[in-house]
Structure formats: C-alpha cells, structure tokens
Coordinates of C-alpha atoms in Angstrom, one line a residue:
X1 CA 0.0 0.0 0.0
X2 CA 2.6 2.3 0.9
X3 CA 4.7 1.6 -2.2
X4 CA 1.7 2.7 -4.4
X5 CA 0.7 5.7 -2.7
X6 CA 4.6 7.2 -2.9
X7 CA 4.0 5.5 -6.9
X8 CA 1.3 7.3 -7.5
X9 CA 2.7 10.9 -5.6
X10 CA 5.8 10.5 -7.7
X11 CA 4.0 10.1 -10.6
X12 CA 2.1 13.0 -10.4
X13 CA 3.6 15.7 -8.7
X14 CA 7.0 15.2 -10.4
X15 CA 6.0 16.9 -13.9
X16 CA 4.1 19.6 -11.8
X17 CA 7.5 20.2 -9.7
X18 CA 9.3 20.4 -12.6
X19 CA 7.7 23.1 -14.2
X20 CA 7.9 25.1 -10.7
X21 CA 11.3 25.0 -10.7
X22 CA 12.2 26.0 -14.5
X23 CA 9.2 28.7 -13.9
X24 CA 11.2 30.4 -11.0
X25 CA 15.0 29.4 -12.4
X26 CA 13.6 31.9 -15.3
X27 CA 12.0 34.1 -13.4
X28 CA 14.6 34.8 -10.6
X29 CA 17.5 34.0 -12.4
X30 CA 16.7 34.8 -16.4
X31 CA 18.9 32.8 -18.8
X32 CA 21.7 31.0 -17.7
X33 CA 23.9 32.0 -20.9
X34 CA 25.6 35.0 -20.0
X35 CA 25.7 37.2 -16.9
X36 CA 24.3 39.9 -18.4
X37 CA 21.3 38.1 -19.5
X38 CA 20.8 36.9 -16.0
X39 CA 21.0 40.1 -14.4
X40 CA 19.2 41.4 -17.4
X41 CA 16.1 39.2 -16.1
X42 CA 15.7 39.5 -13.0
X43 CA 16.5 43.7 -12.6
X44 CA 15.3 44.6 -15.7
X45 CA 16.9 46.7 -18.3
X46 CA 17.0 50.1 -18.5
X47 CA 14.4 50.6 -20.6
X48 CA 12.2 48.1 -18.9
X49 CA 9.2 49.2 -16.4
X50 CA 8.3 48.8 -13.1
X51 CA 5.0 47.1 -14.1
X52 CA 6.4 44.4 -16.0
X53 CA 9.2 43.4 -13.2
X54 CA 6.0 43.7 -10.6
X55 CA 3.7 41.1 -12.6
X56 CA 7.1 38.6 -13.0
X57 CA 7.5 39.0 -9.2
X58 CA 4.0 38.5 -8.7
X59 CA 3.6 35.2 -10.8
X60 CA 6.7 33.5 -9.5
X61 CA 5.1 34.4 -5.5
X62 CA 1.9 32.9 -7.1
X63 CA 3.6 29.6 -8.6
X64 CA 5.2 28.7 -4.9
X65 CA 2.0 29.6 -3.3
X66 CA 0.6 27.1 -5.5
X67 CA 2.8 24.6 -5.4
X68 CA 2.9 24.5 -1.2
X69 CA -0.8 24.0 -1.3
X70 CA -0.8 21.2 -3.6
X71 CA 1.8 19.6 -1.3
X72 CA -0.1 20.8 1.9
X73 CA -3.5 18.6 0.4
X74 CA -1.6 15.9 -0.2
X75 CA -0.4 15.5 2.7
X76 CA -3.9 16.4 4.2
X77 CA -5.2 13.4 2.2
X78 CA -2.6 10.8 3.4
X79 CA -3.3 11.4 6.7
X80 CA -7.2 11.5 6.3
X81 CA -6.7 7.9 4.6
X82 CA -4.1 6.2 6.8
X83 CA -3.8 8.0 10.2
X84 CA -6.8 10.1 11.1
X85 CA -10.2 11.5 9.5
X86 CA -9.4 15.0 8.6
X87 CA -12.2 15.7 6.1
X88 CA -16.0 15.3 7.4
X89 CA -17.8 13.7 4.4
X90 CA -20.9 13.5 6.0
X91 CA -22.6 16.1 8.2
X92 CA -22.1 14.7 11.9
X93 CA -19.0 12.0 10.5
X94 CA -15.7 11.9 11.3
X95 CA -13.3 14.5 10.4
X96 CA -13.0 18.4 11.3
X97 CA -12.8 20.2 7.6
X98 CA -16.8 19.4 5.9
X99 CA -16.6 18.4 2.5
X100 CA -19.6 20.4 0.6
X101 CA -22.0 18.1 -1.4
X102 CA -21.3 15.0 0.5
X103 CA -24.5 13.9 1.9
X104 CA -26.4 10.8 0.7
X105 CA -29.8 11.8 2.2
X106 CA -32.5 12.9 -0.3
X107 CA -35.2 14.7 1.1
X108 CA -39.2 14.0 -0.2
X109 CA -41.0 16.0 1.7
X110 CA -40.4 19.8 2.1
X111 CA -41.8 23.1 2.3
X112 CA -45.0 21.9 3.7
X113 CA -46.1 19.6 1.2
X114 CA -46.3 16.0 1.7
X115 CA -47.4 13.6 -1.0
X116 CA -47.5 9.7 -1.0
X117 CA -44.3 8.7 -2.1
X118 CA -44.6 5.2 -4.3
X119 CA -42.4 2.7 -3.5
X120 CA -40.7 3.1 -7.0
X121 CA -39.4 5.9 -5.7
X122 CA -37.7 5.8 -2.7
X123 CA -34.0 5.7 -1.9
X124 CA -34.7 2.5 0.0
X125 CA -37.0 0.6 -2.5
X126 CA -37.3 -3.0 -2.0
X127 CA -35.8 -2.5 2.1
X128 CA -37.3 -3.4 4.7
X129 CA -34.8 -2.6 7.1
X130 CA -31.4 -0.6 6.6
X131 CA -32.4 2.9 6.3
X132 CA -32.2 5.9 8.3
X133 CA -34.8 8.5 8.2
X134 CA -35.5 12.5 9.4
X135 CA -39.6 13.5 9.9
X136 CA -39.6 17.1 11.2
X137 CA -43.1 17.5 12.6
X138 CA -45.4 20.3 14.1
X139 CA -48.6 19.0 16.3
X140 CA -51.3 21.7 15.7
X141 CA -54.0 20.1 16.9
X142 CA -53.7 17.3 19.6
X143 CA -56.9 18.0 21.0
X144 CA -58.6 16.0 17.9
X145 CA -59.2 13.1 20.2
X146 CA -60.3 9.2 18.9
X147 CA -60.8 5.8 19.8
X148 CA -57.9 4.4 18.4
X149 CA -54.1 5.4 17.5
X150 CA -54.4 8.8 15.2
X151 CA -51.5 7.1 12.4
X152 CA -49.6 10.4 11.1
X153 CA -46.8 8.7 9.0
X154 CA -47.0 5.2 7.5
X155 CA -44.9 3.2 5.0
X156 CA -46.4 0.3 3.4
X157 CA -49.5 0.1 5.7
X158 CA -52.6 -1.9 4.8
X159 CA -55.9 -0.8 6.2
X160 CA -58.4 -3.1 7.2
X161 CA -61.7 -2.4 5.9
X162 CA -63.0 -3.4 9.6
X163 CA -61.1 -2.5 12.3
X164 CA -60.8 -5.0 15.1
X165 CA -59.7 -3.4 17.3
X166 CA -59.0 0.2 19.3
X167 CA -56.2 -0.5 21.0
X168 CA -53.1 -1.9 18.9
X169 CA -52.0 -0.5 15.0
X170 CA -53.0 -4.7 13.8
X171 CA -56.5 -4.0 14.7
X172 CA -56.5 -1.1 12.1
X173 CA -54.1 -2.6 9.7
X174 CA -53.2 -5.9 8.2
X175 CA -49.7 -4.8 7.7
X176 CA -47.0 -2.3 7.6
X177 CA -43.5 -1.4 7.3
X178 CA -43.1 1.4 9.3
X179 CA -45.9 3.5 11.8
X180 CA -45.5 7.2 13.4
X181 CA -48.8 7.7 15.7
X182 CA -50.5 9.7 18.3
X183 CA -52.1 7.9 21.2
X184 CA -55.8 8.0 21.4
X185 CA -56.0 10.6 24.0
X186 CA -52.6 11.9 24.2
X187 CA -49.5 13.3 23.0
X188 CA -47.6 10.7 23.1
X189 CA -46.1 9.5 19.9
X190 CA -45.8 6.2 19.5
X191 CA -43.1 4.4 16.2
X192 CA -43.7 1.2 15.7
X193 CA -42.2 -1.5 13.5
X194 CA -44.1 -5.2 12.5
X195 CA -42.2 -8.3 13.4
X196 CA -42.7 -11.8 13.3
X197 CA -44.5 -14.2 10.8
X198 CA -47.3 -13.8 8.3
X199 CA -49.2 -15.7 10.1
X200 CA -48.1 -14.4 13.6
X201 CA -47.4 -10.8 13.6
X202 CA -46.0 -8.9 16.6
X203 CA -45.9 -4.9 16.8
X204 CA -42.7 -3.7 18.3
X205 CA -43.4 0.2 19.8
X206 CA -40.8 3.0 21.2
X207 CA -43.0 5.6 22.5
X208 CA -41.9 8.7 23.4
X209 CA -43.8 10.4 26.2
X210 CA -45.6 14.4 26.1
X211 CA -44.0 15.3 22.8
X212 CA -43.8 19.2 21.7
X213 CA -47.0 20.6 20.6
X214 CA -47.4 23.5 18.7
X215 CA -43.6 23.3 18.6
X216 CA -41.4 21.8 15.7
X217 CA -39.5 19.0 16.6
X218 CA -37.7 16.2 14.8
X219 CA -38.4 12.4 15.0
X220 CA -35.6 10.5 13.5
X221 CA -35.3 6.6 13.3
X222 CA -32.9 3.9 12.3
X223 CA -34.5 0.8 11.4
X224 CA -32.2 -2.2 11.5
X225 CA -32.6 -5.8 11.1
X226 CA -32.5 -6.5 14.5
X227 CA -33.3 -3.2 16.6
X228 CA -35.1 0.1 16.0
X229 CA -33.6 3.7 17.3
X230 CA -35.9 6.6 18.1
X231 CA -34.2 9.8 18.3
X232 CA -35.6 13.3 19.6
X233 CA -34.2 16.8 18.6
X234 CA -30.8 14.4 17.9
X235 CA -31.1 12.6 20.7
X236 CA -31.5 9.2 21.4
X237 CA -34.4 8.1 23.1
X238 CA -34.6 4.4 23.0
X239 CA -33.1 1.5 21.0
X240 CA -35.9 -1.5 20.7
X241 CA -34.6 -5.2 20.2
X242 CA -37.2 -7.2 18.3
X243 CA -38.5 -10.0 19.8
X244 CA -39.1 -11.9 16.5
X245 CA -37.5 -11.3 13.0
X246 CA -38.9 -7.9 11.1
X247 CA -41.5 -8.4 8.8
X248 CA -40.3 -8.0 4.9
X249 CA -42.8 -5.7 4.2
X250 CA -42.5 -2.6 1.6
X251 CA -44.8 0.1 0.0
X252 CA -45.7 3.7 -0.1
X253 CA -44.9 6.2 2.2
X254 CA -48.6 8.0 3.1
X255 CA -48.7 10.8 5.9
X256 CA -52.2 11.6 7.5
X257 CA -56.0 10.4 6.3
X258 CA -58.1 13.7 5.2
X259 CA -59.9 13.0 8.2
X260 CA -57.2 13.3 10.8
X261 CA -54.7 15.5 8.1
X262 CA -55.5 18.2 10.8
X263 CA -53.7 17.0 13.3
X264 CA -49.9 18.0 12.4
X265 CA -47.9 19.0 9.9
X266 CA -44.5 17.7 7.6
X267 CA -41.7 20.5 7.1
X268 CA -39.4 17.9 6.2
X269 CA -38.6 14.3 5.4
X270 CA -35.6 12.9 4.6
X271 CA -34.4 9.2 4.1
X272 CA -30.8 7.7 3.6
X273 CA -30.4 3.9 2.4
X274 CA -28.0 3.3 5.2
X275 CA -27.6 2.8 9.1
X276 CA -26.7 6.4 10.6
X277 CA -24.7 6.8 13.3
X278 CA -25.5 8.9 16.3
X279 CA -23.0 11.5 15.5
X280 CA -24.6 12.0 12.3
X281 CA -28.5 11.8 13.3
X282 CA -27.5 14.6 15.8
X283 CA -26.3 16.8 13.3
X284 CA -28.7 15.7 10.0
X285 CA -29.1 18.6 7.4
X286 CA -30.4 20.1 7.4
X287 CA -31.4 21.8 10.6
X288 CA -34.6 21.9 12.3
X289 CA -36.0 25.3 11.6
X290 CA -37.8 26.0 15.0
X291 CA -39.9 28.9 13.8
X292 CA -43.9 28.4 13.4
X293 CA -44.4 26.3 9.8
X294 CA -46.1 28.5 7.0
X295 CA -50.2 27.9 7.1
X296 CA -50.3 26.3 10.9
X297 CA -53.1 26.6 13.4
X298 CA -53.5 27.7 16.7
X299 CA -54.4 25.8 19.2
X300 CA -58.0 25.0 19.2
X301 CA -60.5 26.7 22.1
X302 CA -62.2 22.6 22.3
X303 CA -61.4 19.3 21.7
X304 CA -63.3 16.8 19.5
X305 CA -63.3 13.0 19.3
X306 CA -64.0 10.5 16.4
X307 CA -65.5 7.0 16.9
X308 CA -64.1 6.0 13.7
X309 CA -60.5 6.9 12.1
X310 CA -60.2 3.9 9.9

C-alpha cells in the first residue's frame, strides 16, 4: 500500500515540480547563458518598467503559493486515509474540515407539502430494514381526540376495511412497514415496526412520552434488522430489540387520512439507504428550523373525538 501511494505521488507531482522550478530558475535568475542576460532578467533593463518586473514577481510568488498547497493537500489526504479522518464527508461524520456536497440523504417532503411517495421511488425501494430517516413535525391540533391510535406517517401500511380493534395498530391494519402515531388521548407519539411471521405478527413500539406541541421538533429513526432507534431533537431516546424477526414488508410512504390530516404537519422528510450513526443523526441537514411552519393553526379553544378513524 505504501509503495503505491509514494507511486502514485511521484508520478504525479514530479511533472508539476518540474515546471515550478524552470518557472522560478527563469524568473529569478533569467537565462543562464551570460551574466548579463541573468542580471538582465531578474533587474530589468533600463528601458524596462516597473510594471512588467511587478507582474514577473507576482507570478513567481503565485507559482510557490501554488505549489505549497498542492503539497499541503496531499499530505492532508494521506493522513485523512491512513492516520486520522481529517475531512467530514458526512454532516455529523468523522473528520473536522466538511466536505460540501457529501450527503447521501435525499429529502421527499419539504416546504409543507407532503405527498405519498410510491415505493418506486424511494432511496430505500425493495428494504425493509437498513435505512435511516428525518420526519420534522409540528402537532397543531392534539386535541382531535379518537378511539384508536391517530397514524400520522406510515410506510407500506394496509388498512383493514373493519377495524378489530382500538387499542393496537394490527387492529386497524393488516400490515406495515413502518408506523408514526398519536395515542388515542394523548400526546404521546408512539413508532412502531411489525415483526414476526405472516401468520403471527408482533408490533414492536418505542413511544416517546408528552411530545412538543405547537412546537417543531424532529423524530428520526434507524431501522435495523435486528433493533429500531428513536431519536428526539438528535437525541436518542430508546433502542428497541425485536422480539421476532422484522416483517419484509414494503410500500408507499402516506402521511395523515383527510380525516385526521388536521392534526400536524411535515416541514421535512428525509431518508438515507443506510444505518446512521448517532453523531450523524445529531447533526442531520439540514437543521430543524424551530420557527412556526407556513399555514399552521392555533391551538384549538375545544377538543373533539371521532368514533371511527379507519
């Protein structure tokens, strides 16, 4: 390894050297076939101006400013590869210089709007697990009360068309990838992934207790094959071990029914086809903007309560 990289450094920076060198021997030093010529080139001759000796001073200091920062990368870059991280590819990564252009997230939602996103098009089509996701979200309404969970984000849920139950997401669906919901009654927000068999299904929740309302936040999750993480603001709140294996289930990502569409609203959603780490969920770009979404409600005077959200 070593032997290639000082290969490949010779390689290239030799010609470049080169032509530093001749540049300055002729700059500083003029040509080397007489002394008067010489001194001729670097003074000037009688009849030569002070601009023209200024600009040959000037492009010499330039060509050695050059060259030292060429070197100065290089070196930069060895280290990054074999010592330390030096540049930060990734917003949150390892590294101290960030590299512009670098993150793999792509971001779906934005701006407020918030279509369903077909499976087709996602940047983790065909995965059930192995992705890493950002849902920035503003509760307007919590007071829009129900008899069962009040689903906000969903990926590759099946409704039933007769709920069986009100108190567990496979009494409303038949299946689903990935669930973001309000309890009932409260603000409690509750992700949930679907484990187990087709024939015996098991839900596997994180809920996160009193979250903001009528206050931005962001939700971000890491589903694995083996564990879920639930992050807050950047933070983690709680990594879930499945009890069974997770479900390979795919499909559209959907936000709200009209019915309950109310309830909050989507600045932003992004998705990355990998497993994030904790540095880089912290610092996701990009940032929450904590300011009061474009077209939000205030809080409403009464509640309300529907019988039947499926």
């Amino acid at each position: 390894m070593a032997t290639s990289v000082t290969q490949y450094v010779s390689n290239t920076f030799t010609p470049f050297l080169n032509t530093v060198k001749s540049s300055t021997n002729s700059s500083f030093f003029g040509s080397s076939s007489t002394g008067s010529s010489s001194s001729s080139s670097w003074f000037g001759s009688s009849t030569s101006t002070s601009s023209g000796s200024s600009m040959s001073v000037i492009g010499t200091v330039t060509t050695y400013v050059l060259a030292v920062l060429v070197i100065m990368l290089f070196v930069l870059i060895i280290v990054h590869f074999f010592i330390t991280p030096i540049f930060q590819l990734r917003p949150g990564g390892p590294g101290i210089i960030p590299v512009p252009g670098a993150d793999d997230g792509v971001v779906l939602w934005k701006d407020g709007t918030h279509p369903e996103i077909v499976e087709s098009q996602l940047p983790i089509q065909g995965r059930s697990w192995g992705y890493s996701m950002i849902l920035d979200m503003f509760i307007q309404n919590p007071l829009q009360f129900s008899n069962r969970y009040r689903i906000l984000f969903s990926r590759g849920a099946v409704r039933k068309d007769t709920p069986t139950g009100s108190d567990t997401f496979l009494g409303m669906l038949d299946t689903y990838n990935l669930v973001v919901a309000l309890k009932p009654d409260t603000n409690d927000l509750v992700v949930s992934v679907l484990s187990g068999t087709s024939v015996t299904k098991s839900e596997e929740n994180v809920v996160i207790s009193n979250v903001p309302v009528q206050q931005s936040f962001r939700l971000g999750i890491i589903v694995m094959e083996k564990a879920i993480e639930v992050y807050l603001n950047g933070t983690l709140v709680k990594t879930r071990k499945y009890d069974y294996n997770l479900l390979n289930v795919t499909g559209p990502i959907d936000s709200a029914l009209p019915q309950e569409s109310m309830i909050a609203l989507y600045p932003l959603l992004k998705i990355w086809n990998r497993i994030l780490s904790t540095s880089e969920m912290r610092y996701a770009q990009p940032s929450l903007v904590t300011t009061t979404p474009l077209g939000a409600l205030p809080m409403p005077s009464t509640s309300s309560c529907s019988t039947d959200s499926s």
